Backbone as a ProteinNet text record, in pm:
[ID]
protein_1_A
[PRIMARY]
MAVIDCHEIRGQILTEAKKQIEALPTKPKLTIITIGHDDASEVYVRNKIKTAKSLGIEVSHVKLEEDITQERAEKRIKLEMEYTDAIMLQLPIPKHLDEKALINLIPQEKDVDGLTDLNMGMLVNNHPHAIVPATAMGVYKVISHVLETSDLSGVNIAVVNRSKLIGKPLQALLTNHNATVTLCHSHTDSLNHYTWNSHVVVTGVGKPKFFDNTDFTFYQLIVDCGINRDEDGKLCGDVDSESLSSFGEDGIGYTPVPGGMGILTTACLMLSVIQCYNLQH
[TERTIARY]
717.1	803.9	670.5	646.3	508	432.2	348.7	257.5	215.8	284.8	316.1	123.6	94.3	-48.6	-60.3	-127.3	-104.3	-249.6	-352.7	-480.7	-413.7	-316.2	-244.9	-200.3	-138.3	-46.6	-171.1	-235.2	-380.6	-456.6	-451.2	-564.6	-465.6	-330.6	-244.8	-260.7	-252.9	-263.9	-382.3	-532.8	-656.3	-681.8	-624.8	-640.5	-571.3	-480	-355.9	-450.1	-495.2	-545.7	-720	-774.3	-898.9	-857.2	-748.3	-685.2	-612.9	-614	-553.8	-655.2	-734.4	-921.7	-968.2	-977.7	-1076.9	-1022.3	-879.7	-845.4	-903.2	-886	-921.9	-1031.6	-1044.2	-1167.8	-1247.9	-1236.2	-1360.5	-1355.7	-1454.8	-1411.2	-1346.4	-1216.7	-1149.6	-1253.8	-1223.9	-1300.3	-1270.7	-1297.2	-1182.5	-1303.3	-1266	-1340.7	-1262.7	-1282.3	-1242	-1399.6	-1281.7	-1381.2	-1297.6	-1395.3	-1382.3	-1419.7	-1394.2	-1440.5	-1466	-1608.2	-1610.6	-1670.7	-1680.6	-1645.1	-1551	-1511.7	-1379.4	-1415.5	-1435.9	-1515.3	-1397.8	-1301.3	-1112.7	-1162.9	-1193.3	-1170.7	-1304.5	-1395	-1533.1	-1494.6	-1454.5	-1394.8	-1320.4	-1302.2	-1140.7	-1195.8	-1260.5	-1352.4	-1407.3	-1524.9	-1604.8	-1517.1	-1387.4	-1308.6	-1243.3	-1290.9	-1208.6	-1317.1	-1417.8	-1628.9	-1560.9	-1574.4	-1610.3	-1541.3	-1403.6	-1290.3	-1304.5	-1283.1	-1318.6	-1393.5	-1547.6	-1651.1	-1646.6	-1604.8	-1549.2	-1481.6	-1405.2	-1292.2	-1350.8	-1485.5	-1499.4	-1470.1	-1443	-1382.6	-1522	-1507.6	-1641.4	-1625.7	-1642.9	-1641.9	-1761.1	-1714.4	-1797.6	-1694	-1792.2	-1742	-1832.4	-1710.5	-1823.3	-1806	-1872.8	-1867.6	-1892.3	-1792.4	-1757	-1825.6	-1871.9	-1918.7	-1735.8	-1815	-1667.2	-1649.9	-1733.9	-1650.7	-1719.2	-1633.7	-1590.8	-1477.8	-1504	-1442.1	-1278.9	-1081.2	-1051.6	-1066.7	-1172.1	-1175	-1225.6	-1370.7	-1475.7	-1430.2	-1351.2	-1232.5	-1168.2	-1129.3	-1105.8	-1108.9	-1206.2	-1319.6	-1363	-1443.3	-1456.8	-1348.3	-1271.6	-1165.7	-1203.6	-1087.3	-1117.1	-1203.3	-1328.6	-1397.9	-1439.4	-1443.4	-1412.5	-1326.9	-1270.6	-1149.4	-1068.7	-1262.5	-1267.9	-1380.4	-1404.4	-1469.8	-1443.7	-1308.8	-1243.2	-1107.9	-1055.1	-959.5	-816.3	-871.9	-827.4	-879.2	-796.7	-864.3	-795.2	-886.1	-812.4	-871	-796.3	-854.4	-817.5	-938	-900.1	-863.4	-712.5	-740.3	-735.1	-766.2	-686.8	-818.7	-813.1	-948.2	-932	-1020	-1001.7	-921.2	-843.4	-735.6	-752.4	-914.4	-894.8	-829.8	-856.3	-762.9	-614.3	-606.8	-423.6	-454.7	-394.6	-400.9	-264.2	-190	-71.5	-132	-257.8	-229.8	-380.9	-405.2	-559.1	-504.1	-433.4	-372.9	-265.5	-219.4	-137.6	-204.4	-279.5	-449.9	-446.8	-433.1	-457.2	-302	-361.5	-281	-170.4	-56.7	71.9	6	-82	-144	-276.9	-273.1	-498.5	-426.4	-321.2	-272.6	-274.8	-364.8	-399.5	-298.9	-307.7	-240.6	-99.8	-39.6	79.9	186.4	68.8	140.2	152.7	110.3	146.6	314.3	370.9	509	588.4	492	544	529.5	465.6	507	578.2	563.2	673.2	805.5	819.7	991	1019.2	907.8	937	977	923.1	919.3	1083.1	1115	1260.8	1402	1337.6	1430.1	1460.6	1341.2	1315.1	1257	1141.5	1056	980.2	891.8	897.2	747	695.8	552.3	588.8	639.3	571.7	489.3	337.9	293.7	304.5	292.8	344	215.8	280.6	145.9	138.9	17.8	-89.4	19.7	-3.1	106.7	224.7	349.9	458.4	423.9	340.9	324.3	346.6	216.7	180.4	281.1	342.9	516.9	592.3	648.8	719.4	737.9	566.8	504.6	545	567	550.5	677.1	741.2	935.5	963.5	922.5	971.8	865.6	794.7	692.3	765.5	792.1	799.4	967.3	1044.6	1231.2	1254.8	1106.3	1132	1191.3	1196.6	1287	1240.2	1253.3	1144	1366.9	1498.3	1554.2	1629.7	1618.2	1663.3	1740	1941.4	2029.5	2067	2205.3	2227.8	2105.3	2034.2	1907.5	1904.4	1906	1945.8	1738.3	1729.9	1572.9	1622.1	1499.8	1486.8	1383.5	1337.6	1143.2	1155.5	1035.4	1065.9	920	965.3	805.1	897.5	847.4	928.8	821.3	621.8	560.3	598.7	452.2	500.9	386.7	337.4	263.2	356	418.2	534.8	621.9	703.2	873.3	895.2	883.2	980.7	937.7	799.4	819.5	906.6	865.4	927.6	1049.9	1161.7	1245.7	1316.8	1218.4	1247.8	1217.4	1151.7	1089	1219.1	1209.9	1288.7	1482.5	1505.4	1670.9	1596.2	1502.2	1486.8	1520.5	1513.7	1481.8	1679.8	1739.4	1848.3	1875.9	1801.1	1764.4	1875	1967.2	2010.4	1888.4	1867.6	1741.5	1799	1761.4	1761.1	1630.1	1613	1509.8	1521	1469.5	1451.9	1304.3	1321.5	1181.7	1202.8	1115.8	1078.8	1230.9	1354.8	1383.7	1579.7	1555.4	1674	1682.4	1842.7	1927.4	1929.3	1914	1978.3	1853	1718.3	1686.3	1664.3	1731.8	1715.5	1878.9	1927.6	2082	2054.1	1888.9	1883.2	1827.2	1676.7	1579.7	1610.6	1750.3	1791.9	1929.3	1972.1	2030.6	2033.6	1885.8	1832.6	1758.9	1738.6	1687.7	1559.7	1497.4	1353.4	1351.4	1172.8	1210.4	1117.1	993.7	934.8	875.8	748.9	701.7	579.6	586.7	473	480.1	467.6	486.9	373.1	255.7	119.3	94.2	177.2	137.6	140.5	58.8	-20	86.3	157.3	228.4	306.4	435.1	532.4	646.6	722	767	756.1	761.6	820.9	939	986.1	1070	1207.8	1229.4	1325.8	1437.7	1278.3	1330	1393	1382.6	1460.7	1513.4	1606.8	1650.6	1587.8	1621.6	1496.1	1506.3	1617.9	1585.4	1552.3	1422.3	1369.2	1268.7	1209.2	1110	1004	933	876.3	752.6	741	611.2	513.1	473.1	375.1	271.1	283.9	226.1	147.3	97.3	21.9	-117.7	-125.9	-300	-332.9	-356.1	-409.5	-527.5	-549	-675.9	-526.8	-551	-487.6	-594.1	-552.3	-662.8	-764	-834.9	-936.4	-986.8	-942.8	-1033.8	-1048.1	-925.4	-895.9	-800.2	-830.8	-751	-564.5	-481.9	-348.3	-257.8	-127.2	-37.4	59.5	128.4	260	396	307.3	401.1	385.7	380.8	343.2	346.7	355.6	301.9	294.6	221.6	246.9	368.1	441.9	607.2	631.6	639.9	761.1	741.3	671.7	632.1	754	860.1	941.9	1087.4	1042.8	1146.9	1071.6	1046.2	972.4	911.4	1008.3	963.9	1079	1171.3	1275	1243.8	1298.8	1256.5	1169.3	1195.2	1076.2	930.6	937.9	764.2	718.5	628.4	585.1	382.1	381	203.9	158.1	28	-93	-147.3	-157	-329.6	-384.1	-586.1	-593.3	-530	-593	-560.1	-360.7	-393.5	-192.1	-217.1	-131.6	-138.6	-236.7	-302	-438.2	-454.7	-555.2	-612.8	-490.6	-412.7	-243.6	-245	-302.5	-341.4	-424.6	-557.6	-648.9	-635.5	-581.3	-546.3	-452.9	-352.1	-206.2	-273.2	-405.7	-413.1	-536.7	-570.5	-645.9	-559.7	-426.3	-291.9	-344.2	-284.4	-284.8	-399.9	-467.8	-581.2	-565.5	-567.7	-530.1	-442.5	-287	-156.2	-247	-315.5	-354	-437.4	-517.1	-613.6	-521.9	-389.4	-367.4	-202	-191.7	-160.7	-199.1	-332.8	-406.7	-483.8	-465.9	-499.5	-380.7
-422.6	-538.6	-634.1	-678.2	-778.5	-686.6	-746.7	-594.6	-780.4	-761.4	-837.4	-894.1	-1000.2	-1013.3	-991.9	-948.3	-903.6	-957.9	-973.8	-1048	-1144.4	-1286.1	-1361.5	-1339.4	-1250.2	-1275	-1236.9	-1108.1	-1120	-1251.1	-1301.9	-1452.5	-1582	-1536.6	-1653.1	-1573.9	-1391.6	-1333.5	-1406.7	-1338.2	-1420.3	-1560.7	-1670.6	-1748.4	-1799.1	-1770.8	-1753.4	-1714.1	-1624.9	-1566.4	-1626.9	-1664.4	-1688.1	-1897.7	-1958.9	-2025.3	-2020.9	-1883.2	-1859	-1814.2	-1781.6	-1719.4	-1901.6	-1878.6	-2043.4	-2146.2	-2122.5	-2223.3	-2148	-1987.4	-1921.3	-1973.3	-1976.5	-2005.3	-1897.6	-1788.9	-1674.5	-1605.1	-1548.3	-1436.1	-1282.1	-1285.3	-1100.2	-1011.2	-950.5	-792	-637.8	-618.9	-494.5	-379.6	-225.3	-159.6	-37.4	36.7	117.4	246.5	387	421.4	592.7	644.7	790.2	896.1	998.9	1118.8	1286.7	1252.7	1350	1267.8	1360.1	1305.1	1287.5	1197.3	1177.7	1121.7	1108.5	1104.3	897.1	933.2	774.4	738.9	811.4	700.5	603.6	665.4	583.9	482.6	522.8	376.5	270.3	301.3	203.3	139.3	289	167	63.9	116.1	-9.9	-170.8	-110.2	-273.9	-320.2	-236.4	-295.3	-413.2	-271	-464.2	-573	-495	-637	-735.6	-700.3	-809.9	-829.2	-846	-819.6	-977.3	-963.3	-975.9	-1121.5	-1156.3	-1214.1	-1359.9	-1277.2	-1427.1	-1475.6	-1408.6	-1423.3	-1377.8	-1159.6	-1116.6	-976.3	-982.4	-893	-755	-680.5	-547.8	-421.2	-349	-272.8	-62.9	7.9	93.5	222.4	301.3	439.8	535.9	582.8	729.6	896.6	895	1010.6	1148.1	1279.9	1374	1412.6	1560.3	1687.5	1755.7	1766.3	1902.2	1899.5	1710.4	1696.4	1742	1783.3	1854.2	1696.6	1753.1	1650.8	1564.5	1647.5	1559.4	1477.5	1524.9	1350.2	1327.4	1296.7	1152.3	1146.8	1191.2	1040.5	950.4	1036.2	960.2	866.1	882.1	755.6	634.6	657.1	554.2	499.6	564.1	469.1	340.7	439	322.3	251	268.1	140.1	28	91.2	-21.8	-126.6	-103	-226.5	-281.8	-223.6	-401.5	-441.1	-481.2	-432	-548.3	-650.3	-686.9	-589.8	-525.1	-444.3	-280.9	-130.2	-61.6	86.2	86.8	171.6	279.7	449.5	576.9	615.5	568.6	609.9	793.2	725.2	850.5	935	1034.4	1194.6	1190.4	1266.6	1343.2	1470	1575.6	1696.2	1801.9	1872.9	1946.3	2028.3	2027.4	2061.6	2023.3	1884.6	1747.4	1726.1	1642.4	1600.8	1480.6	1472.2	1359.9	1236.7	1315	1270.6	1179.8	1262	1296.1	1105	1113.5	1054.8	907	884.9	781.9	672.1	750.8	734.6	681.9	675.5	660.3	535.7	457.4	337.6	188.1	126	35.4	8.1	-11.9	-112.5	-272.7	-369	-435.1	-465.4	-306.5	-281.5	-194.4	-172.7	-44.8	-128.6	-206.1	-254.6	-200.9	-42.8	-19.9	-13.7	18.7	-17.2	190.1	266.6	392.1	422	396.9	429.5	483	530.2	539.9	454.2	364.8	255.8	183.7	154.3	46.3	97.2	194.6	266.3	194.7	249.6	228.7	64.4	14.7	-206.9	-242.8	-211	-209.7	-249.5	-59.9	-6.1	-130.4	-165.8	-270.2	-426.6	-399.8	-513.9	-646.9	-591.7	-640	-695.9	-870.9	-974	-976.5	-858.9	-828.3	-721.3	-609.9	-492.9	-525.3	-511.1	-441.2	-388.6	-404.3	-344.7	-245.7	-148.5	-82.1	-99.8	-175.4	-294.4	-245.8	-128.4	-37.2	-157.2	-118.1	-199.1	-262.4	-316	-516.3	-552.6	-518.1	-517.3	-527.6	-393	-408.9	-569.5	-525.7	-660.2	-777.3	-850.4	-939.6	-944.2	-809.3	-874.6	-869.5	-827.5	-844	-958.2	-993.2	-1123	-1246.7	-1186.3	-1261.7	-1346.4	-1241.3	-1200.8	-1248.1	-1194.1	-1226.3	-1375	-1461	-1590.3	-1595.1	-1548.6	-1459.9	-1430.5	-1424.8	-1383.1	-1308.3	-1381.8	-1296.7	-1158.8	-999.4	-955.4	-935.6	-1042	-970.1	-931.5	-801.6	-822.8	-776.9	-675.5	-633.9	-476.2	-425.1	-288.3	-237.7	-181.3	-121.2	51.4	153.2	287.5	282.4	391.7	388.7	577.6	592.5	734.9	770.1	798.7	847.7	783.8	899.9	871.1	905.7	863	910.1	793.1	800.3	748.8	616.8	645.6	509.9	389.5	434.1	376.6	355	506.8	515.9	439.4	463.7	567.4	364.4	338.5	151.9	72.9	63.8	-9.7	-13.8	100	115.2	23.6	46.5	-0.8	-187.7	-186.7	-365.6	-432.8	-348.5	-426.4	-446.8	-316.9	-361.3	-463.6	-445.3	-608.8	-718	-737.4	-841.2	-845.5	-790.2	-738.2	-677.2	-625.9	-523.3	-415.8	-387.3	-265.8	-102.6	-5.5	105.2	179.9	236.9	432.7	544.4	623.2	690.8	781	774.3	903.9	986.2	1098	1215.9	1322.7	1511.1	1550.8	1666.2	1616.5	1719.5	1620.2	1492.2	1461	1435.7	1525	1527.9	1459.1	1455.6	1354.5	1282.3	1226.3	1148.8	985.3	1017.7	928.3	820.1	899.5	835.2	670	702.5	651	540.3	533.2	523.1	469.2	489.1	365.2	262.2	325.1	190.2	98.6	107.3	-1.6	-107.6	-210.2	-362	-372.6	-244.4	-254.5	-145.8	-51.2	83.2	112.4	99.3	166.4	280.4	337.9	459.9	538.3	689.8	650.1	832.3	954.9	1033.2	1115.3	1092.6	1113.3	1162.7	1201.1	1230.4	1149.5	1206.3	1103.2	1114.6	948.5	919.2	1029.5	1038.7	1089.7	1036.9	891.2	866	783.3	772	717.1	661.1	563.2	479.9	529.9	638.4	703.2	724.6	695.8	686.7	607.6	469.2	345.3	235.3	192.2	92.1	-33.7	-114	-205.5	-365.4	-366.6	-503.1	-480.3	-408.5	-389.6	-437	-365.3	-383.5	-261.7	-273.5	-137.8	-156.1	-109.9	-167	16.2	73.4	155.3	173	240.1	284.9	390.5	446.7	608	588.2	613.4	572.2	774	796.4	901.5	925.3	1051.5	1022.5	1094.3	1132.4	1093.7	1256.8	1323.1	1388.7	1352.5	1259.1	1229.9	1192.5	1188	1152.5	1005.5	932.3	766	744.2	656.6	590.9	618	620.7	568.1	604.7	569.4	557.6	668.1	652	755.8	676.7	631.6	564.7	577.6	656.1	647.2	456	358.1	220.3	167	287.7	294.2	303.7	373.7	400.3	302.6	187.8	99.5	-27.4	3.6	-130.5	-77.1	37.7	54.3	-83.8	-99.9	-180.8	-353.2	-410.1	-495.1	-611.2	-733.5	-804.3	-822.8	-774.3	-689.5	-684.7	-700.7	-640.3	-677.9	-693.7	-794.6	-748.9	-593.6	-620.8	-539.1	-481.3	-345.7	-377.2	-361	-375.4	-228.2	-248.1	-219.5	-55.8	-41.4	100.6	57.5	65.3	-36.4	-123.3	-208.8	-349.9	-399.8	-339.4	-338.1	-350.7	-249.8	-235.5	-149.2	-113.4	-72.3	-279.7	-351	-460.2	-507	-527.4	-587.7	-541.5	-405.8	-343.1	-331	-371.4	-503.6	-543.3	-643.3	-778	-820.6	-729.3	-738.1	-678.5	-594.8	-561	-675.9	-788.7	-881.3	-974.4	-941.4	-1011.4	-961	-763.7	-738.6	-775.5	-757.7	-797.4	-962.2	-1016.1	-1153.3	-1148	-1093.9	-996.7	-946.4	-865.7	-799.7	-900.2	-998.3	-1091.7	-1225.5	-1225.3	-1300	-1281.8	-1164.3	-1029.5	-1056.5	-1015.7	-1050.8	-1222.3	-1265.9	-1407.4	-1486.7
-2332	-2226.1	-2189.2	-2104.1	-2097.9	-1987.3	-1955.7	-1868.8	-1757.3	-1604.9	-1508.3	-1488.9	-1479.1	-1438.4	-1322.3	-1216.9	-1065	-1043.4	-1137.4	-1089.5	-1075.1	-1144.6	-1077.9	-919.2	-916.1	-737.9	-646.9	-714	-623.9	-531.8	-618.4	-606.8	-521.1	-554.6	-439.2	-267	-248.3	-184.9	-124.4	-151.6	-150	-70.1	-138.1	-114.2	-2.3	-3	116.9	251.4	240.7	307.3	349.7	312.9	317.8	358.9	314.2	473.6	541	557.7	729.8	834.2	824.9	810.6	880.8	756.5	832.4	890	947.5	1015.2	1151.9	1206.5	1282.7	1407.2	1524.6	1599.3	1634	1539.1	1557.8	1404.2	1354	1231.4	1273.7	1219.4	1252.9	1170.8	1273.5	1286.1	1229.3	1089.6	1114.7	1062.4	1139.6	1188.1	1094.8	961.1	924	926	949.8	1032.1	856.4	859.7	753.1	747.5	767.3	773.7	686.4	652.4	621	403.7	354.8	224.3	94.6	45.2	-82.6	-207.1	-228.5	-423	-417.2	-383.6	-470.3	-314	-185.9	-110.3	-29	-117.5	-126.6	-139.8	-297.8	-329.2	-322.4	-290.2	-156.5	-109.9	-48.1	123.2	31.4	-94.3	-74.8	-159.7	-224.3	-269.1	-156.7	-39.6	87.3	149.8	188.7	240.9	157.2	18.3	-59.3	3.1	-81.9	-11.8	69	214.3	303.5	366.1	330.4	352.1	250.7	180.6	61.5	120.5	223.9	288.3	361.5	461.8	600.3	734.9	639.2	758.9	775	874.7	926	965.6	907.4	842.9	925	960.9	1049.7	935.4	874.3	845.3	898	942.6	1058.5	974.4	1024.6	869.1	969.6	981	1080.5	1000.8	1070.5	974.3	931.5	873.9	816.7	862.9	982.7	1069.9	1216.5	1266.6	1369.9	1420.3	1581.3	1650.3	1648.1	1726	1698.1	1817.5	1932.6	2029	2049	1910.7	1926.6	1842.8	1775.7	1656.8	1733.3	1860.3	1975.8	2062.5	2051.9	2193.9	2079.9	1967.3	1913.9	1836.9	1797.7	1771.2	1891.9	1963.3	2136.3	2095.2	2163.8	2160.2	2009.5	1914.7	1843.9	1827.5	1916.3	1907.4	1993.7	2095.1	2184.5	2130.6	2018.8	1982.1	1826.7	1795.8	1686.5	1707.4	1605.8	1604.9	1515	1413.4	1381	1305.5	1282.7	1277.9	1167.9	1100.2	1029.5	1048	987.8	937.5	826.5	719.6	598.2	547.3	432.3	440	280.9	268.7	387	472.4	525.9	651.7	661.7	670.6	671.8	753.6	714.6	677.1	854.7	889.3	1029.8	1130.8	1057.2	1251.2	1191.6	1351.5	1352.9	1295.8	1210.3	1163.5	1256.3	1266.7	1295.6	1460.8	1564.7	1634.6	1628.4	1599	1517.7	1532.4	1417.9	1346.2	1476.9	1572	1760.4	1824.4	1796.3	1880.8	1903.1	1813.2	1786.8	1825.5	1901.1	1949.5	1868	1825.8	1801.4	1687.3	1806.7	1724.9	1675.8	1712.9	1557.2	1447.2	1455.4	1302.5	1256.9	1192.1	1043.9	923	903.2	804.5	846.9	908.4	979	1009.9	1033.2	965	1132.2	1254.2	1400.1	1429	1497.4	1512.7	1542.7	1679	1726.8	1592.7	1431.8	1371.4	1272.1	1285.7	1172.1	1220.9	1296.9	1413.8	1460.3	1404.7	1460.4	1309.6	1184.6	1059.8	1026.8	1061.9	1039.1	1096.3	1212.8	1309.3	1290	1196	1142.1	1278.3	1292.5	1423.8	1342.6	1379.5	1309.2	1352.3	1450	1460.5	1405.4	1274.6	1252.1	1098.6	1162.7	1053.2	904.5	741.3	740.2	570.1	569.6	449.4	392.1	313.4	261.7	151.9	23.9	-57.5	-120.9	27.1	68.7	22.3	106.9	126.3	-41.2	-50.4	-219.2	-347.8	-323.2	-437.6	-407	-264.6	-277.6	-253.7	-301.6	-314.9	-492.8	-556.2	-690.2	-730.9	-671.6	-726.6	-682.2	-572.8	-497.2	-603.5	-658	-754.9	-888.6	-948.3	-1068.4	-1078.4	-952.1	-950.2	-888.2	-851.8	-817.8	-666	-591.9	-510.7	-357.7	-239.9	-153	-84.2	-118.2	-85.8	-206.4	-198.2	-235.9	-245.7	-206.5	-194.6	-344.3	-367.1	-504.3	-674.1	-590.5	-571.2	-636.9	-765.1	-653.3	-703.2	-645.7	-669.1	-613	-741.5	-718.4	-692.5	-577	-464.9	-578.9	-634.7	-657.3	-575.3	-441.9	-397.2	-202.5	-103.9	26.8	135.9	99.5	155.2	287.5	382.1	516.4	487.6	294.4	289.5	199.9	113.3	-20.5	105.5	0.4	36	188.2	233.4	391	379.9	402.5	445.4	443.1	228.8	105.4	106.1	211.3	172.7	260.1	430	532.5	473.6	446.1	367.5	292	220.2	117.9	147.4	180.4	318.8	342.8	434	579.4	447.9	305.2	265.5	148.3	245.2	129	18.4	-33	-176.1	-90.5	-245.2	-198	-259.3	-205.1	-227	-193.4	-294.8	-308.6	-360.7	-207.3	-185.6	-238	-365.1	-438.8	-458.9	-464.8	-453.2	-502.2	-495.4	-629.2	-597.8	-444	-482.6	-527.4	-601.9	-624.3	-797	-731.5	-865.4	-956.8	-1111	-1184.5	-1115.2	-1168.7	-1140.2	-1250	-1366.5	-1429.1	-1413.1	-1361.4	-1359.5	-1227.6	-1131.3	-1061.1	-1154	-1202	-1281.3	-1430.8	-1467.5	-1582	-1480.9	-1321.5	-1329	-1199.6	-1207.6	-1067	-1169.4	-1099.3	-1138.2	-1127.3	-1042	-1011.1	-991.9	-1053.6	-1054	-1005.5	-778.3	-812.6	-798.4	-904	-909.9	-824.8	-712.3	-642.3	-648.6	-776.1	-850	-778.6	-876	-835.4	-968.9	-1088.4	-1217.4	-1299.4	-1318.9	-1450.8	-1610	-1642.2	-1730.1	-1694.4	-1562.2	-1609.2	-1618.7	-1612.5	-1687.4	-1820	-1952.9	-2035.5	-2070.3	-2212.2	-2213.9	-2203.6	-2260.2	-2179.3	-2030.1	-1967.9	-1802.2	-1773	-1870.1	-1850.8	-1954	-1958.1	-2004.4	-2017.3	-2148.5	-2101.7	-2066.1	-1920.4	-1879.8	-1686.4	-1715.3	-1582.8	-1497.7	-1407.3	-1375.3	-1309.3	-1346.2	-1344.5	-1283.2	-1144.3	-970.4	-1055.1	-1087.2	-1084.1	-988.9	-883.3	-757.8	-823.6	-916.5	-965.6	-900.3	-926	-990.2	-1012.9	-1129.3	-1180.5	-1302.5	-1334.5	-1453.8	-1675.4	-1672	-1781.9	-1839.2	-2002.9	-1980.6	-2057.4	-2088.4	-2179.2	-1962.6	-1870	-1808.8	-1726.1	-1794	-1783.1	-1691.7	-1615.1	-1452.8	-1550.2	-1554.9	-1535.3	-1485.5	-1526.2	-1339.4	-1394	-1318.8	-1327	-1422.3	-1513.1	-1630.1	-1772.1	-1922.8	-2006.2	-2065.7	-2021.1	-2097.5	-2173.5	-2315.7	-2408.5	-2496.4	-2414.9	-2445.6	-2483.7	-2385.8	-2380.8	-2467	-2499.4	-2600.7	-2748.1	-2744	-2778.2	-2756.5	-2614.5	-2601.1	-2618.7	-2692.6	-2788.1	-2746.8	-2714.3	-2638.3	-2486.5	-2497.5	-2407	-2279.8	-2134.3	-1995.1	-1918.9	-1847.1	-1773	-1730.8	-1711.2	-1714.2	-1645.1	-1625.3	-1568.9	-1497.6	-1375	-1382.3	-1397.7	-1473.1	-1513.7	-1418.3	-1473.9	-1438.4	-1494.4	-1437.6	-1367.2	-1343.4	-1217.7	-1239.6	-1181.8	-1125.3	-1076.7	-931.1	-879.9	-752.3	-636.2	-729.7	-628.4	-559.2	-660.2	-576.8	-543.3	-523.1	-438.7	-268.4	-352.2	-172.3	-99.6	-156.8	-92.3	-69.5	-129.6	-138.4	23.5	-8.5	115.6	229.5	243.7	389.6	424.9	375.3	482.2	547.8	453.6	571.7	651.5	629.3	764.1	864.1	877.5	949.4	994.5	942.4	1029.4	1066.7	1044.7	1177.1	1254.6	1279.5	1373.8	1458.1	1469.8	1474	1568.2	1482.6	1559.5	1654.9	1693.3	1773.6	1935.7	1828.1	2018.9	2063.5	1952.3	2047.1	2016.8
[MASK]
+++++++++++++++++++++++++++++++++++++++++++++++++++++++++++++++++++++++++++++++++++++++++++++++++++++++++++++++++++++++++++++++++++++++++++++++++++++++++++++++++++++++++++++++++++++++++++++++++++++++++++++++++++++++++++++++++++++++++++++++++++++++++++++++++++++++++++++++++++++++++

């Protein structure tokens, strides 16, 4: 089974983003807020800042202390909103804070992560101004690129994740493009039934090499959104990609980890920054 070249897709996304940014009268500004310390988050934030700056996006990284109170965090987010086009609260945040309340402080037109209740509702209703969470958009970019169509009519897709970052927005987004979507999760019975009988399988279970060749058939597109570490400490996905070699040259392909959905998520975030800018100008 072939490996999907996600670097090629990322290159196309960033080329289009750079073209759009160069046509704008002023530089878009992105503000990233982090609270406390998280190793994985720091890597993600560095990649976002590097990518944004390479496209001509102005970036501000606001670091708040681990023990900040809910009231102070809310005040700081409200303050930062006045001076930026797009703002995001990097997750996770300390457990003593109300994540939902902090996210919903962000106006819809500046909600670059697309995580506010308003944006989620707009996405479900296929509103043209809805901002799509970047990972969900990245998955759609892969599917439409590989299948060579933006209209997913007749395509059966199993999404094994129901989080607000991937599964829920992805179900709405793919349905809006006419796909038939089954949303699976930890309480789904006979999961193999859904993975075997779908043209596309999207995984996001957060368990290293949880899936292998027994969970798929030979002619499918597998999009792996998992970023885990195996027993040797190496980055890997939810899918045991080595086991897929048993399919030989058959199959549409799968996205690798690393070098797959992670780099596409960052690229799609840049498109959301531009969308935020345009909604306000």
